[in-house]
Amino acid sequence: MVIPFYNEQDSVAALLAEVDRALAGQIDYELIAVDDGSTDDTASVLSLAAGRVATLRVVRLPQNCGQSAALANGIHAARAPLIATLDGDGQNPPADIARLVEAYRQQAQASRCLVVGWRRTRNDSALRRLSSRVANGLRGALLGDGCPDTGCGLKVFARDDFLALPRFRHMHRFLPALFVRAGAQVISVPVAHRPRRAGRSKYGVGNRLWTGLLDMAGVYWLQRRACRIDYEVDDV
């Protein structure tokens, strides 16, 4: 389980405790909390939590590097072969993690896959819901990732599959397209979504629009330049 945190001092303790309640006794897991260069008390709250939650390991970045870099560092530090991710704002209930893991295990018997949460009912402002709907529609039409909600923080995938992907800033928004590019299946599972309980969002329409369009063009280019490793070896 990898959770990136940036200035979420009021959400950390409650979210980590909720993850522990949701998974303890159901799934053998490690919990990787990534402090993405927070400037509030997130670091100290994580240090206190590490003394109470036996499964918790804390990864600290020296400065704010962004969600994609935080996730990549946490996944690289993880020891488990299967990764689940969760946003640090607490809007995605950890109780949904087990269902995504089960969906992954069922699909992985047939092919490599990425399982993504699908927030059918969003508890965000009308502007954020509209901007996400437009972005998901445009992204799906251009990249053909077949995913109705790429922005949901709840995702499950194999660690090795992620580490084989091209990495760049904001890549977390395009994981479905990148997994499809690598020949994997994308499975969307409906999940709950709740209002933010503390802190404030780090993203808005203004700081996502233009960079999102540029990144989308880059991923489109990557798709058309894909070079897969797909061979058979004759045993002698």
Short mmCIF file of C-alpha atoms in Angstrom, two decimals:
data_model
loop_
_atom_site.label_atom_id
_atom_site.label_comp_id
_atom_site.label_asym_id
_atom_site.label_seq_id
_atom_site.Cartn_x
_atom_site.Cartn_y
_atom_site.Cartn_z
CA MET A 1 0.00 0.00 0.00
CA VAL A 2 1.56 3.31 -1.07
CA ILE A 3 0.09 6.66 0.03
CA PRO A 4 1.65 10.01 -0.91
CA PHE A 5 1.16 12.91 1.52
CA TYR A 6 1.81 16.59 0.92
CA ASN A 7 0.74 18.99 3.69
CA GLU A 8 -1.94 16.65 5.02
CA GLN A 9 -1.16 16.91 8.74
CA ASP A 10 -4.82 16.77 9.72
CA SER A 11 -5.61 13.72 7.57
CA VAL A 12 -2.60 11.45 8.16
CA ALA A 13 -3.38 9.78 11.48
CA ALA A 14 -7.06 9.08 10.77
CA LEU A 15 -6.35 7.72 7.27
CA LEU A 16 -3.55 5.41 8.38
CA ALA A 17 -5.71 4.06 11.21
CA GLU A 18 -8.57 3.49 8.76
CA VAL A 19 -6.29 1.60 6.36
CA ASP A 20 -5.15 -0.61 9.23
CA ARG A 21 -8.74 -1.36 10.25
CA ALA A 22 -9.72 -2.13 6.64
CA LEU A 23 -6.83 -4.49 5.85
CA ALA A 24 -5.70 -6.04 9.12
CA GLY A 25 -6.58 -9.73 9.16
CA GLN A 26 -7.73 -9.69 5.52
CA ILE A 27 -4.55 -9.01 3.52
CA ASP A 28 -0.86 -9.34 4.37
CA TYR A 29 0.47 -5.90 3.57
CA GLU A 30 3.08 -3.25 4.17
CA LEU A 31 2.13 0.42 4.32
CA ILE A 32 4.42 2.94 2.62
CA ALA A 33 3.68 6.57 3.48
CA VAL A 34 5.56 9.08 1.34
CA ASP A 35 6.12 12.56 2.73
CA ASP A 36 6.45 14.65 -0.43
CA GLY A 37 8.46 17.49 1.11
CA SER A 38 5.63 18.73 3.33
CA THR A 39 6.05 22.15 4.97
CA ASP A 40 3.46 21.58 7.73
CA ASP A 41 3.55 18.95 10.52
CA THR A 42 2.96 15.96 8.22
CA ALA A 43 6.50 14.67 8.85
CA SER A 44 6.13 14.66 12.64
CA VAL A 45 2.66 13.08 12.47
CA LEU A 46 4.08 10.29 10.28
CA SER A 47 6.94 9.75 12.75
CA LEU A 48 4.45 9.31 15.59
CA ALA A 49 2.32 6.97 13.48
CA ALA A 50 5.35 4.82 12.66
CA GLY A 51 5.65 4.01 16.36
CA ARG A 52 2.04 2.80 16.52
CA VAL A 53 1.46 1.06 13.17
CA ALA A 54 3.71 -1.98 12.84
CA THR A 55 3.28 -2.27 9.07
CA LEU A 56 4.19 1.39 8.38
CA ARG A 57 7.38 2.53 6.66
CA VAL A 58 7.93 6.21 5.94
CA VAL A 59 9.68 7.47 2.80
CA ARG A 60 10.75 11.12 2.94
CA LEU A 61 11.50 13.31 -0.08
CA PRO A 62 13.80 16.31 0.57
CA GLN A 63 11.49 18.68 -1.31
CA ASN A 64 8.06 18.69 -2.91
CA CYS A 65 8.43 16.66 -6.12
CA GLY A 66 4.78 16.09 -7.06
CA GLN A 67 2.42 13.14 -6.78
CA SER A 68 3.95 11.08 -9.59
CA ALA A 69 7.44 11.29 -8.12
CA ALA A 70 6.11 10.54 -4.63
CA LEU A 71 4.30 7.44 -5.89
CA ALA A 72 7.31 6.28 -7.91
CA ASN A 73 9.61 6.61 -4.89
CA GLY A 74 7.18 4.78 -2.64
CA ILE A 75 6.68 1.96 -5.14
CA HIS A 76 10.43 1.65 -5.66
CA ALA A 77 10.90 1.38 -1.87
CA ALA A 78 8.12 -1.21 -1.50
CA ARG A 79 9.00 -4.86 -0.97
CA ALA A 80 5.63 -6.38 -1.89
CA PRO A 81 5.07 -7.60 -5.49
CA LEU A 82 1.52 -6.18 -5.58
CA ILE A 83 0.91 -2.45 -5.11
CA ALA A 84 -2.23 -0.62 -4.07
CA THR A 85 -2.24 3.18 -4.11
CA LEU A 86 -4.45 5.63 -2.24
CA ASP A 87 -4.56 9.43 -2.17
CA GLY A 88 -3.58 11.05 1.11
CA ASP A 89 -6.61 13.36 1.31
CA GLY A 90 -8.89 10.67 2.73
CA GLN A 91 -11.61 11.01 0.08
CA ASN A 92 -11.26 7.38 -1.05
CA PRO A 93 -12.45 4.93 1.65
CA PRO A 94 -9.75 2.29 2.34
CA ALA A 95 -12.55 -0.27 2.70
CA ASP A 96 -12.64 -0.46 -1.12
CA ILE A 97 -9.03 -1.66 -1.39
CA ALA A 98 -9.83 -5.32 -0.80
CA ARG A 99 -12.35 -5.38 -3.68
CA LEU A 100 -9.77 -3.94 -6.09
CA VAL A 101 -7.20 -6.51 -4.96
CA GLU A 102 -9.69 -9.31 -5.56
CA ALA A 103 -10.51 -7.94 -9.03
CA TYR A 104 -6.79 -7.84 -9.79
CA ARG A 105 -6.25 -11.43 -8.68
CA GLN A 106 -9.10 -12.68 -10.84
CA GLN A 107 -7.93 -10.83 -13.97
CA ALA A 108 -4.22 -11.50 -13.42
CA GLN A 109 -4.82 -15.22 -13.92
CA ALA A 110 -5.45 -14.43 -17.61
CA SER A 111 -3.28 -11.38 -18.30
CA ARG A 112 -1.36 -8.50 -16.83
CA CYS A 113 -3.68 -5.76 -15.65
CA LEU A 114 -4.27 -2.49 -13.87
CA VAL A 115 -7.33 -2.16 -11.63
CA VAL A 116 -8.62 1.41 -11.21
CA GLY A 117 -11.27 2.82 -8.90
CA TRP A 118 -14.25 4.47 -10.59
CA ARG A 119 -15.85 7.31 -8.60
CA ARG A 120 -19.32 7.22 -10.14
CA THR A 121 -20.61 9.68 -7.53
CA ARG A 122 -18.07 12.43 -6.82
CA ASN A 123 -18.17 14.52 -3.65
CA ASP A 124 -16.37 17.52 -5.16
CA SER A 125 -17.42 20.95 -6.34
CA ALA A 126 -19.46 21.24 -9.53
CA LEU A 127 -16.49 22.85 -11.30
CA ARG A 128 -14.12 20.01 -10.39
CA ARG A 129 -16.67 17.40 -11.46
CA LEU A 130 -17.17 19.16 -14.79
CA SER A 131 -13.45 19.60 -15.46
CA SER A 132 -12.79 15.94 -14.63
CA ARG A 133 -15.61 14.80 -16.90
CA VAL A 134 -14.23 16.84 -19.78
CA ALA A 135 -10.65 15.71 -19.13
CA ASN A 136 -11.61 12.03 -18.90
CA GLY A 137 -13.63 12.28 -22.11
CA LEU A 138 -10.83 13.98 -24.04
CA ARG A 139 -8.19 11.63 -22.64
CA GLY A 140 -10.24 8.56 -23.46
CA ALA A 141 -10.96 9.73 -27.01
CA LEU A 142 -7.32 10.56 -27.75
CA LEU A 143 -5.51 7.80 -25.88
CA GLY A 144 -8.11 5.02 -26.00
CA ASP A 145 -7.36 3.87 -22.47
CA GLY A 146 -10.92 2.63 -21.88
CA CYS A 147 -10.94 4.11 -18.37
CA PRO A 148 -13.81 6.38 -17.21
CA ASP A 149 -11.93 7.80 -14.19
CA THR A 150 -8.15 7.91 -14.52
CA GLY A 151 -7.85 10.43 -11.69
CA CYS A 152 -9.02 8.11 -8.91
CA GLY A 153 -6.18 7.49 -6.46
CA LEU A 154 -7.30 3.92 -5.79
CA LYS A 155 -5.32 1.62 -8.09
CA VAL A 156 -3.88 -1.90 -7.89
CA PHE A 157 -1.10 -3.28 -10.09
CA ALA A 158 2.07 -5.36 -10.07
CA ARG A 159 5.16 -3.52 -8.83
CA ASP A 160 7.32 -4.88 -11.67
CA ASP A 161 4.77 -3.75 -14.28
CA PHE A 162 4.88 -0.20 -12.90
CA LEU A 163 8.67 -0.06 -12.73
CA ALA A 164 8.84 -1.04 -16.42
CA LEU A 165 6.78 2.02 -17.47
CA PRO A 166 8.33 5.27 -18.73
CA ARG A 167 8.34 7.73 -15.83
CA PHE A 168 7.74 11.47 -16.02
CA ARG A 169 6.03 14.23 -14.05
CA HIS A 170 2.24 13.83 -13.85
CA MET A 171 2.42 10.24 -15.12
CA HIS A 172 -0.02 9.15 -12.39
CA ARG A 173 -2.82 10.76 -14.42
CA PHE A 174 -2.05 8.52 -17.39
CA LEU A 175 -1.42 5.12 -15.81
CA PRO A 176 -4.30 3.41 -17.69
CA ALA A 177 -2.94 4.57 -21.07
CA LEU A 178 0.61 3.59 -20.11
CA PHE A 179 -0.50 0.13 -18.99
CA VAL A 180 -2.48 -0.35 -22.22
CA ARG A 181 0.64 0.71 -24.13
CA ALA A 182 2.53 -2.06 -22.34
CA GLY A 183 -0.08 -4.65 -23.35
CA ALA A 184 -2.02 -4.85 -20.07
CA GLN A 185 -5.77 -4.86 -19.46
CA VAL A 186 -7.46 -2.03 -17.53
CA ILE A 187 -10.31 -2.95 -15.17
CA SER A 188 -12.50 -0.22 -13.61
CA VAL A 189 -14.26 -1.02 -10.32
CA PRO A 190 -16.91 1.34 -8.83
CA VAL A 191 -15.76 2.81 -5.51
CA ALA A 192 -17.12 5.25 -2.97
CA HIS A 193 -16.02 8.86 -2.75
CA ARG A 194 -16.51 11.20 0.17
CA PRO A 195 -15.97 14.90 0.92
CA ARG A 196 -12.53 16.05 2.01
CA ARG A 197 -12.53 16.06 5.81
CA ALA A 198 -9.48 18.27 6.41
CA GLY A 199 -6.92 20.36 4.54
CA ARG A 200 -7.42 21.58 1.01
CA SER A 201 -6.92 20.26 -2.49
CA LYS A 202 -3.56 20.83 -4.16
CA TYR A 203 -5.10 20.71 -7.64
CA GLY A 204 -7.46 22.96 -9.51
CA VAL A 205 -8.53 23.65 -13.06
CA GLY A 206 -5.82 26.29 -13.51
CA ASN A 207 -2.85 24.14 -12.51
CA ARG A 208 -4.01 21.05 -14.40
CA LEU A 209 -5.37 22.26 -17.73
CA TRP A 210 -2.32 23.30 -19.76
CA THR A 211 0.14 20.83 -18.26
CA GLY A 212 -2.49 18.12 -18.73
CA LEU A 213 -2.83 18.89 -22.44
CA LEU A 214 0.94 18.89 -22.90
CA ASP A 215 1.31 15.62 -21.01
CA MET A 216 -1.50 14.09 -23.04
CA ALA A 217 0.31 14.95 -26.25
CA GLY A 218 3.45 13.34 -24.84
CA VAL A 219 1.63 10.12 -23.92
CA TYR A 220 0.03 10.06 -27.38
CA TRP A 221 3.54 10.23 -28.85
CA LEU A 222 4.72 7.43 -26.56
CA GLN A 223 1.84 5.22 -27.65
CA ARG A 224 2.81 5.57 -31.28
CA ARG A 225 6.47 4.83 -30.50
CA ALA A 226 5.87 1.79 -28.30
CA CYS A 227 8.44 -0.99 -28.50
CA ARG A 228 7.24 -4.05 -26.60
CA ILE A 229 9.37 -6.97 -25.51
CA ASP A 230 7.39 -9.97 -26.74
CA TYR A 231 9.33 -13.05 -27.80
CA GLU A 232 9.54 -16.81 -27.50
CA VAL A 233 12.69 -18.84 -26.95
CA ASP A 234 13.17 -22.30 -28.43
CA ASP A 235 14.65 -24.63 -25.84
CA VAL A 236 17.64 -26.58 -27.16
#
